[in-house]
Short mmCIF file of C-alpha atoms and ligand atoms in Angstrom, two decimals:
data_model
loop_
_atom_site.label_atom_id
_atom_site.label_comp_id
_atom_site.label_asym_id
_atom_site.label_seq_id
_atom_site.Cartn_x
_atom_site.Cartn_y
_atom_site.Cartn_z
CA UNK A 897 -70.69 -50.75 -62.78
CA UNK A 898 -69.86 -51.68 -66.29
CA UNK A 899 -69.00 -49.16 -69.11
CA UNK A 900 -71.38 -46.28 -69.45
CA UNK A 901 -73.31 -46.13 -72.85
CA UNK A 902 -73.12 -42.53 -74.57
CA UNK A 903 -75.92 -41.96 -76.86
CA UNK A 904 -75.92 -39.08 -79.34
CA UNK A 905 -79.04 -37.40 -80.02
CA UNK A 906 -79.37 -34.62 -82.50
CA UNK A 907 -81.43 -31.60 -80.94
CA UNK A 908 -84.27 -30.54 -83.01
CA UNK A 909 -85.69 -26.98 -82.91
CA UNK A 910 -89.05 -27.39 -81.52
CA UNK A 911 -90.09 -28.46 -77.88
CA UNK A 912 -92.99 -30.76 -79.16
CA UNK A 913 -90.58 -33.15 -80.89
CA UNK A 914 -90.60 -37.03 -80.17
CA UNK A 915 -87.18 -38.66 -80.22
CA UNK A 916 -87.43 -42.51 -80.62
CA UNK A 917 -83.72 -42.35 -79.65
CA UNK A 918 -84.73 -41.78 -76.06
CA UNK A 919 -86.71 -44.84 -75.66
CA UNK A 920 -83.99 -46.64 -73.63
CA UNK A 921 -83.53 -43.65 -71.36
CA UNK A 922 -87.01 -43.30 -70.63
CA UNK A 923 -87.32 -47.21 -69.85
CA UNK A 924 -84.21 -46.89 -67.60
CA UNK A 925 -86.09 -43.97 -65.72
CA UNK A 926 -89.04 -46.18 -65.24
CA UNK A 927 -86.90 -49.08 -64.10
CA UNK A 928 -85.44 -46.86 -61.29
CA UNK A 929 -82.15 -46.09 -62.93
CA UNK A 930 -80.15 -43.02 -63.39
CA UNK A 931 -79.63 -41.42 -66.71
CA UNK A 932 -77.60 -38.15 -67.51
CA UNK A 933 -79.25 -35.73 -70.02
CA UNK A 934 -78.86 -32.19 -71.28
CA UNK A 935 -80.87 -29.09 -70.34
CA UNK A 936 -80.57 -25.56 -71.61
CA UNK A 937 -78.43 -24.68 -68.36
CA UNK A 938 -76.39 -27.39 -67.52
CA UNK A 939 -76.50 -31.54 -67.79
CA UNK A 940 -78.68 -33.14 -65.21
CA UNK A 941 -78.47 -36.47 -63.62
CA UNK A 942 -81.94 -37.69 -63.53
CA UNK A 943 -84.03 -40.44 -61.93
CA UNK A 944 -87.84 -40.88 -61.25
CA UNK A 945 -88.69 -38.21 -58.64
CA UNK A 946 -91.44 -40.47 -57.07
CA UNK A 947 -89.06 -43.22 -56.12
CA UNK A 948 -87.03 -42.87 -53.05
CA UNK A 949 -84.88 -45.97 -54.01
CA UNK A 950 -84.12 -44.26 -57.60
CA UNK A 951 -83.35 -40.87 -56.22
CA UNK A 952 -80.80 -42.35 -53.65
CA UNK A 953 -78.83 -43.73 -56.62
CA UNK A 954 -78.22 -40.00 -57.77
CA UNK A 955 -76.81 -39.13 -54.48
CA UNK A 956 -74.69 -42.23 -54.71
CA UNK A 957 -73.43 -41.42 -58.14
CA UNK A 958 -72.71 -37.98 -57.34
CA UNK A 959 -71.13 -38.62 -53.87
CA UNK A 960 -73.71 -35.71 -52.62
CA UNK A 961 -74.61 -34.94 -49.06
CA UNK A 962 -78.38 -36.09 -48.67
CA UNK A 963 -79.48 -32.88 -46.88
CA UNK A 964 -79.06 -30.92 -50.22
CA UNK A 965 -82.40 -30.98 -51.82
CA UNK A 966 -82.95 -32.00 -55.86
CA UNK A 967 -84.71 -30.01 -58.49
CA UNK A 968 -87.85 -31.78 -59.92
CA UNK A 969 -87.97 -31.53 -63.67
CA UNK A 970 -91.54 -31.53 -65.29
CA UNK A 971 -92.67 -31.36 -68.70
CA UNK A 972 -96.16 -30.04 -68.35
CA UNK A 973 -97.84 -28.07 -65.92
CA UNK A 974 -100.31 -30.84 -65.27
CA UNK A 975 -97.52 -32.58 -63.53
CA UNK A 976 -97.41 -30.08 -60.71
CA UNK A 977 -100.41 -31.55 -59.36
CA UNK A 978 -98.86 -34.56 -58.09
CA UNK A 979 -95.86 -32.67 -56.54
CA UNK A 980 -97.16 -29.55 -54.98
CA UNK A 981 -99.58 -28.70 -52.35
CA UNK A 982 -100.68 -25.15 -53.51
CA UNK A 983 -99.62 -22.73 -56.41
CA UNK A 984 -98.94 -19.38 -54.83
CA UNK A 985 -99.86 -16.37 -56.97
CA UNK A 986 -96.38 -15.18 -57.25
CA UNK A 987 -95.19 -18.62 -58.77
CA UNK A 988 -98.19 -18.65 -61.26
CA UNK A 989 -97.13 -15.37 -62.64
CA UNK A 990 -93.43 -16.52 -63.00
CA UNK A 991 -94.44 -19.95 -64.49
CA UNK A 992 -96.61 -18.28 -67.03
CA UNK A 993 -93.74 -15.98 -68.38
CA UNK A 994 -90.44 -18.08 -67.57
CA UNK A 995 -91.39 -21.56 -67.98
CA UNK A 996 -90.19 -23.56 -69.85
CA UNK A 997 -86.79 -21.94 -68.97
CA UNK A 998 -83.84 -21.57 -66.47
CA UNK A 999 -85.95 -20.90 -63.36
CA UNK A 1000 -86.59 -23.30 -60.53
CA UNK A 1001 -89.36 -22.37 -58.21
CA UNK A 1002 -89.77 -23.60 -54.68
CA UNK A 1003 -93.25 -24.63 -53.62
CA UNK A 1004 -94.97 -26.21 -50.63
CA UNK A 1005 -94.54 -29.81 -51.26
CA UNK A 1006 -97.19 -32.67 -51.40
CA UNK A 1007 -96.65 -35.93 -49.05
CA UNK A 1008 -95.99 -38.21 -52.07
CA UNK A 1009 -92.64 -36.58 -52.83
CA UNK A 1010 -90.00 -38.50 -51.22
CA UNK A 1011 -87.98 -36.74 -48.43
CA UNK A 1012 -84.86 -38.02 -50.06
CA UNK A 1013 -85.85 -35.44 -53.00
CA UNK A 1014 -86.26 -32.47 -50.88
CA UNK A 1015 -83.53 -33.16 -48.04
CA UNK A 1016 -86.46 -33.24 -45.60
CA UNK A 1017 -87.74 -29.98 -46.37
CA UNK A 1018 -91.56 -29.20 -46.45
CA UNK A 1019 -90.86 -27.53 -49.77
CA UNK A 1020 -89.90 -28.77 -53.42
CA UNK A 1021 -87.93 -27.22 -56.05
CA UNK A 1022 -89.26 -27.61 -59.56
CA UNK A 1023 -88.45 -26.42 -63.00
CA UNK A 1024 -89.75 -26.91 -66.75
CA UNK A 1025 -86.57 -26.98 -68.74
CA UNK A 1026 -86.38 -25.32 -71.98
CA UNK A 1027 -84.81 -28.17 -73.94
CA UNK A 1028 -86.60 -30.55 -76.23
CA UNK A 1029 -84.59 -33.63 -75.46
CA UNK A 1030 -85.24 -33.03 -71.68
CA UNK A 1031 -88.72 -32.36 -72.14
CA UNK A 1032 -89.33 -35.44 -74.44
CA UNK A 1033 -87.47 -37.65 -71.94
CA UNK A 1034 -89.96 -36.75 -69.04
CA UNK A 1035 -92.91 -37.09 -71.30
CA UNK A 1036 -91.55 -40.66 -72.49
CA UNK A 1037 -90.82 -41.72 -68.84
CA UNK A 1038 -93.97 -40.41 -67.73
CA UNK A 1039 -92.90 -39.28 -64.43
CA UNK A 1040 -91.27 -36.22 -63.16
CA UNK A 1041 -87.41 -36.60 -62.97
CA UNK A 1042 -85.29 -35.43 -60.00
CA UNK A 1043 -82.06 -34.15 -61.43
CA UNK A 1044 -79.20 -32.15 -59.97
CA UNK A 1045 -76.32 -31.27 -62.19
CA UNK A 1046 -74.55 -34.25 -63.47
CA UNK A 1047 -71.11 -33.48 -61.81
CA UNK A 1048 -69.57 -35.30 -58.72
CA UNK A 1049 -70.35 -33.15 -55.94
CA UNK A 1050 -68.23 -30.11 -55.36
CA UNK A 1051 -67.01 -30.00 -59.16
CA UNK A 1052 -68.20 -27.44 -61.82
CA UNK A 1053 -71.48 -28.35 -63.38
CA UNK A 1054 -71.17 -29.99 -66.81
CA UNK A 1055 -71.87 -27.98 -69.77
CA UNK A 1056 -70.52 -30.50 -72.38
CA UNK A 1057 -70.84 -34.20 -72.76
CA UNK A 1058 -67.22 -34.66 -72.19
CA UNK A 1059 -67.78 -33.12 -68.63
CA UNK A 1060 -70.18 -35.65 -67.91
CA UNK A 1061 -68.31 -38.59 -68.95
CA UNK A 1062 -65.22 -37.40 -66.89
CA UNK A 1063 -67.44 -37.46 -63.86
CA UNK A 1064 -70.12 -40.16 -64.41
CA UNK A 1065 -68.32 -42.70 -66.68
CA UNK A 1066 -68.88 -46.29 -65.01
CA UNK A 1067 -71.26 -44.76 -62.43
CA UNK A 1068 -74.34 -44.67 -64.25
CA UNK A 1069 -75.52 -46.86 -67.44
CA UNK A 1070 -76.60 -44.22 -69.71
CA UNK A 1071 -75.53 -40.54 -70.92
CA UNK A 1072 -77.58 -38.50 -73.57
CA UNK A 1073 -75.43 -36.49 -75.53
CA UNK A 1074 -77.33 -33.45 -76.63
CA UNK A 1075 -74.43 -31.31 -77.38
CA UNK A 1076 -72.94 -28.27 -75.43
CA UNK A 1077 -75.78 -26.63 -73.30
CA UNK A 1078 -76.82 -22.96 -74.04
CA UNK A 1079 -77.01 -21.00 -70.79
CA UNK A 1080 -73.88 -22.71 -69.17
CA UNK A 1081 -74.98 -21.71 -65.33
CA UNK A 1082 -77.49 -23.45 -63.47
CA UNK A 1083 -81.06 -22.00 -63.13
CA UNK A 1084 -82.23 -19.02 -60.96
CA UNK A 1085 -83.61 -20.70 -57.74
CA UNK A 1086 -86.71 -18.70 -56.42
CA UNK A 1087 -88.64 -19.70 -53.15
CA UNK A 1088 -92.29 -18.74 -53.66
CA UNK A 1089 -93.34 -20.69 -50.65
CA UNK A 1090 -92.98 -17.62 -48.40
CA UNK A 1091 -95.04 -14.36 -48.35
CA UNK A 1092 -92.30 -12.44 -49.96
CA UNK A 1093 -90.28 -14.60 -52.55
CA UNK A 1094 -86.64 -14.98 -52.12
CA UNK A 1095 -83.92 -15.87 -54.79
CA UNK A 1096 -81.78 -18.59 -53.16
CA UNK A 1097 -79.52 -18.79 -56.10
CA UNK A 1098 -78.98 -16.19 -58.88
CA UNK A 1099 -78.83 -17.29 -62.58
CA UNK A 1100 -79.68 -15.91 -66.01
CA UNK A 1101 -83.16 -14.66 -64.94
CA UNK A 1102 -82.25 -11.84 -62.90
CA UNK A 1103 -83.86 -10.34 -59.87
CA UNK A 1104 -84.86 -7.28 -61.89
CA UNK A 1105 -86.60 -9.50 -64.57
CA UNK A 1106 -88.60 -11.21 -61.57
CA UNK A 1107 -89.51 -8.16 -60.06
CA UNK A 1108 -90.79 -6.63 -63.20
CA UNK A 1109 -93.35 -9.54 -63.57
CA UNK A 1110 -94.21 -9.70 -59.79
CA UNK A 1111 -94.60 -5.91 -59.58
CA UNK A 1112 -92.75 -6.12 -56.15
CA UNK A 1113 -89.25 -6.03 -54.79
CA UNK A 1114 -88.08 -9.22 -53.57
CA UNK A 1115 -85.45 -10.63 -51.52
CA UNK A 1116 -82.18 -12.08 -52.76
CA UNK A 1117 -79.81 -14.30 -50.59
CA UNK A 1118 -76.55 -13.46 -52.16
CA UNK A 1119 -74.76 -14.44 -49.11
CA UNK A 1120 -73.43 -17.79 -49.72
CA UNK A 1121 -71.23 -17.94 -46.40
CA UNK A 1122 -73.87 -19.90 -44.78
CA UNK A 1123 -75.72 -17.07 -42.97
CA UNK A 1124 -78.13 -18.20 -40.16
CA UNK A 1125 -81.00 -16.89 -42.40
CA UNK A 1126 -80.31 -19.22 -45.21
CA UNK A 1127 -78.88 -22.24 -43.69
CA UNK A 1128 -82.40 -23.88 -43.17
CA UNK A 1129 -83.98 -22.43 -46.50
CA UNK A 1130 -81.09 -23.38 -48.95
CA UNK A 1131 -79.02 -26.32 -47.83
CA UNK A 1132 -77.01 -26.52 -50.93
CA UNK A 1133 -75.33 -23.10 -50.12
CA UNK A 1134 -73.24 -24.36 -47.45
CA UNK A 1135 -71.04 -26.69 -49.31
CA UNK A 1136 -67.93 -25.55 -51.50
CA UNK A 1137 -69.00 -25.83 -55.18
CA UNK A 1138 -68.04 -25.54 -58.48
CA UNK A 1139 -64.33 -25.94 -57.89
CA UNK A 1140 -61.73 -27.59 -60.10
CA UNK A 1141 -58.57 -29.19 -58.97
CA UNK A 1142 -56.46 -26.03 -58.88
CA UNK A 1143 -56.74 -23.36 -56.32
CA UNK A 1144 -59.08 -20.24 -57.94
CA UNK A 1145 -57.94 -16.85 -57.00
CA UNK A 1146 -60.14 -13.77 -58.30
CA UNK A 1147 -58.39 -10.73 -59.61
CA UNK A 1148 -59.77 -7.40 -61.22
CA UNK A 1149 -60.12 -7.09 -64.86
CA UNK A 1150 -56.80 -5.29 -65.20
CA UNK A 1151 -53.83 -6.18 -67.31
CA UNK A 1152 -51.50 -4.59 -64.79
CA UNK A 1153 -52.97 -6.61 -61.71
CA UNK A 1154 -53.24 -10.04 -63.62
CA UNK A 1155 -49.53 -9.68 -64.65
CA UNK A 1156 -48.43 -8.93 -61.30
CA UNK A 1157 -50.46 -11.81 -59.81
CA UNK A 1158 -48.83 -14.16 -62.43
CA UNK A 1159 -45.19 -12.89 -61.27
CA UNK A 1160 -45.93 -13.27 -57.83
CA UNK A 1161 -47.46 -17.11 -58.41
CA UNK A 1162 -44.41 -17.92 -60.33
CA UNK A 1163 -42.04 -16.64 -57.84
CA UNK A 1164 -43.67 -19.07 -55.20
CA UNK A 1165 -42.98 -21.94 -57.70
CA UNK A 1166 -46.64 -22.47 -59.04
CA UNK A 1167 -47.83 -23.18 -62.16
CA UNK A 1168 -50.49 -20.39 -63.25
CA UNK A 1169 -53.59 -20.37 -65.50
CA UNK A 1170 -55.42 -17.39 -66.51
CA UNK A 1171 -59.28 -17.55 -67.16
CA UNK A 1172 -60.22 -14.24 -68.47
CA UNK A 1173 -61.44 -12.08 -71.44
CA UNK A 1174 -59.65 -11.96 -75.08
CA UNK A 1175 -58.40 -8.91 -74.10
CA UNK A 1176 -56.44 -10.05 -71.11
CA UNK A 1177 -55.43 -13.30 -72.65
CA UNK A 1178 -53.74 -11.83 -75.62
CA UNK A 1179 -51.51 -9.65 -73.31
CA UNK A 1180 -50.36 -11.64 -70.50
CA UNK A 1181 -47.04 -13.05 -70.17
CA UNK A 1182 -45.50 -16.30 -68.64
CA UNK A 1183 -48.85 -17.94 -67.72
CA UNK A 1184 -48.62 -21.58 -68.17
CA UNK A 1185 -52.07 -21.81 -69.86
CA UNK A 1186 -54.58 -19.27 -70.64
CA UNK A 1187 -58.27 -19.73 -71.48
CA UNK A 1188 -60.40 -17.08 -72.99
CA UNK A 1189 -64.31 -16.36 -71.77
CA UNK A 1190 -64.68 -14.28 -74.76
CA UNK A 1191 -64.75 -10.45 -75.35
CA UNK A 1192 -64.82 -8.47 -72.28
CA UNK A 1193 -68.39 -7.27 -71.50
CA UNK A 1194 -70.12 -10.52 -73.38
CA UNK A 1195 -71.53 -12.12 -70.15
CA UNK A 1196 -73.59 -14.52 -72.29
CA UNK A 1197 -70.47 -16.16 -73.74
CA UNK A 1198 -68.87 -15.92 -70.45
CA UNK A 1199 -71.58 -17.84 -68.83
CA UNK A 1200 -71.46 -20.42 -71.51
CA UNK A 1201 -67.75 -21.15 -71.28
CA UNK A 1202 -67.11 -20.46 -67.44
CA UNK A 1203 -67.33 -24.15 -66.31
CA UNK A 1204 -65.54 -25.70 -69.44
CA UNK A 1205 -62.63 -22.92 -68.54
CA UNK A 1206 -62.58 -23.91 -64.95
CA UNK A 1207 -62.20 -27.64 -65.83
CA UNK A 1208 -59.74 -27.35 -68.69
CA UNK A 1209 -56.89 -26.54 -66.39
CA UNK A 1210 -57.25 -29.85 -64.68
CA UNK A 1211 -55.72 -31.61 -67.73
CA UNK A 1212 -52.73 -29.15 -67.46
CA UNK A 1213 -51.53 -29.68 -63.77
CA UNK A 1214 -52.05 -26.08 -63.11
CA UNK A 1215 -51.58 -25.04 -59.36
CA UNK A 1216 -53.39 -21.80 -59.17
CA UNK A 1217 -56.01 -20.32 -61.60
CA UNK A 1218 -56.41 -16.63 -61.90
CA UNK A 1219 -59.92 -15.47 -62.87
CA UNK A 1220 -60.86 -11.85 -63.61
CA UNK A 1221 -63.96 -10.80 -62.24
CA UNK A 1222 -67.15 -9.37 -64.14
CA UNK A 1223 -69.39 -6.47 -63.36
CA UNK A 1224 -72.29 -7.77 -61.07
CA UNK A 1225 -75.13 -6.50 -63.13
CA UNK A 1226 -77.41 -8.92 -65.04
CA UNK A 1227 -76.17 -12.49 -65.28
CA UNK A 1228 -72.94 -11.01 -64.11
CA UNK A 1229 -74.26 -11.60 -60.50
CA UNK A 1230 -74.53 -15.23 -61.18
CA UNK A 1231 -71.08 -15.57 -62.67
CA UNK A 1232 -69.62 -13.70 -59.55
CA UNK A 1233 -71.65 -16.05 -57.22
CA UNK A 1234 -70.25 -19.30 -58.83
CA UNK A 1235 -66.76 -17.87 -58.97
CA UNK A 1236 -66.71 -16.69 -55.48
CA UNK A 1237 -67.76 -20.21 -54.39
CA UNK A 1238 -65.11 -21.85 -56.71
CA UNK A 1239 -62.58 -19.75 -54.76
CA UNK A 1240 -63.55 -20.46 -51.37
CA UNK A 1241 -61.40 -22.53 -49.16
CA UNK A 1242 -62.48 -26.15 -48.80
CA UNK A 1243 -64.99 -26.05 -46.03
CA UNK A 1244 -65.12 -28.23 -42.88
CA UNK A 1245 -68.39 -29.50 -43.97
CA UNK A 1246 -67.02 -31.61 -46.89
O1 LIG B 2570 -80.25 -25.65 -64.10
C1 LIG B 2570 -80.18 -26.38 -62.95
O2 LIG B 2570 -80.97 -25.93 -61.95
C2 LIG B 2570 -79.64 -27.75 -62.92
C3 LIG B 2570 -80.50 -28.28 -64.05
C4 LIG B 2570 -79.98 -29.95 -64.29
O3 LIG B 2570 -81.93 -28.32 -64.03
N1 LIG B 2570 -79.80 -28.35 -61.62
C5 LIG B 2570 -79.08 -28.14 -60.71
O4 LIG B 2570 -79.32 -28.89 -59.55
O5 LIG B 2570 -78.33 -27.04 -60.78
P1 LIG B 2570 -78.37 -28.87 -58.18
O6 LIG B 2570 -79.03 -29.99 -57.43
O7 LIG B 2570 -77.03 -28.85 -58.68
O8 LIG B 2570 -78.85 -27.53 -57.57
C6 LIG B 2570 -80.21 -27.35 -56.84
C7 LIG B 2570 -80.14 -26.27 -56.12
C8 LIG B 2570 -79.34 -26.25 -54.64
O9 LIG B 2570 -78.78 -25.27 -54.37
C9 LIG B 2570 -80.34 -26.71 -53.73
O10 LIG B 2570 -80.12 -26.44 -52.40
C10 LIG B 2570 -81.61 -25.96 -54.17
O11 LIG B 2570 -81.37 -26.02 -55.66
N2 LIG B 2570 -83.01 -26.46 -53.89
C11 LIG B 2570 -83.53 -27.40 -54.40
N3 LIG B 2570 -84.76 -27.83 -53.84
C12 LIG B 2570 -84.72 -26.82 -52.83
C13 LIG B 2570 -85.81 -26.53 -51.88
N4 LIG B 2570 -86.82 -27.29 -51.64
N5 LIG B 2570 -85.73 -25.45 -51.03
C14 LIG B 2570 -84.53 -24.66 -51.28
N6 LIG B 2570 -83.62 -24.96 -51.90
C15 LIG B 2570 -83.62 -25.90 -52.90
MG1 LIG B 2571 -74.95 -28.79 -58.73
#
């Protein structure tokens, strides 16, 4: 494919804004092409969700296994009518509070949603992004947009346009540059198609926040090792994810332990990167490269910078990245979920 066009679109503050600069992007979507666009979580790789042919181009561009379902993005609740079979009560409550926002809700699907969007499942994951450019792109395209994260399968999700260009240049016709994403981690995914909703992927919107709205305790599928319970309902979880080229090793947030790990890796002849807090990054010695995720305890900043941090080491031929762990409270749970996956051995499934 020829050179990808990158078009800068200045993000304005209201979700109702119309962007004339999105005209070509919307036309490409209508023609069945793939366009990368910003959302508040990570960049997405979008195509017309109602066209199997268009959706197959997404899988091709990403190199993604086709049993891993895509999230469908909508700009209004009216669009749900063409996609879902029913709106469970729990889903309605969550939509009222968290949409537009970083929450994907899994619904029973309608027959006109192509099987290749849902990996053959009888359900469909849907989200209304809280991003004025994403919302206007969907409005102008006049169709729901299926979009996974705009990275090559297995790599960390893109949070800057540079990441998207790294992975998608010459694979798609157009990238919309809307600046860095705000949240930095992919949406929380909750399956509301069952009698008791279950969180399939943790994110910025936490289990506690969801339980407070639903007034009931819900299940959480934190086990990403591909347990039997989850294999059929969250196909994406069995693949290795979020991984940079270097090996990722998790270390407790302790100056002493990080320093010991650095010496150990250096002794083995490895070049070492450290991805940690300001506090640790300022004190460690002999690392080949350090990247700070912000002040210790600032999990918002840590989420925003995490994928940029993981990716930056690729440019410096680092063999091992030592990443310090965070407390698994609030969004810390989502951060640790992504880190656990990034540090897994390459699975046989890839
Ligand atoms: O924040 C996000 O969610 C970003 C932006 C672009 O919206 N998208 C994203 O998509 O992260 P992707 O494809 O990288 O991750 C989608 C996740 C996968 O783990 C997939 O298995 C799950 O959602 N998923 C999608 N539809 C599902 C369904 N019907 N049932 C169960 N899991 C589903
Ligand atoms: Mg992804």
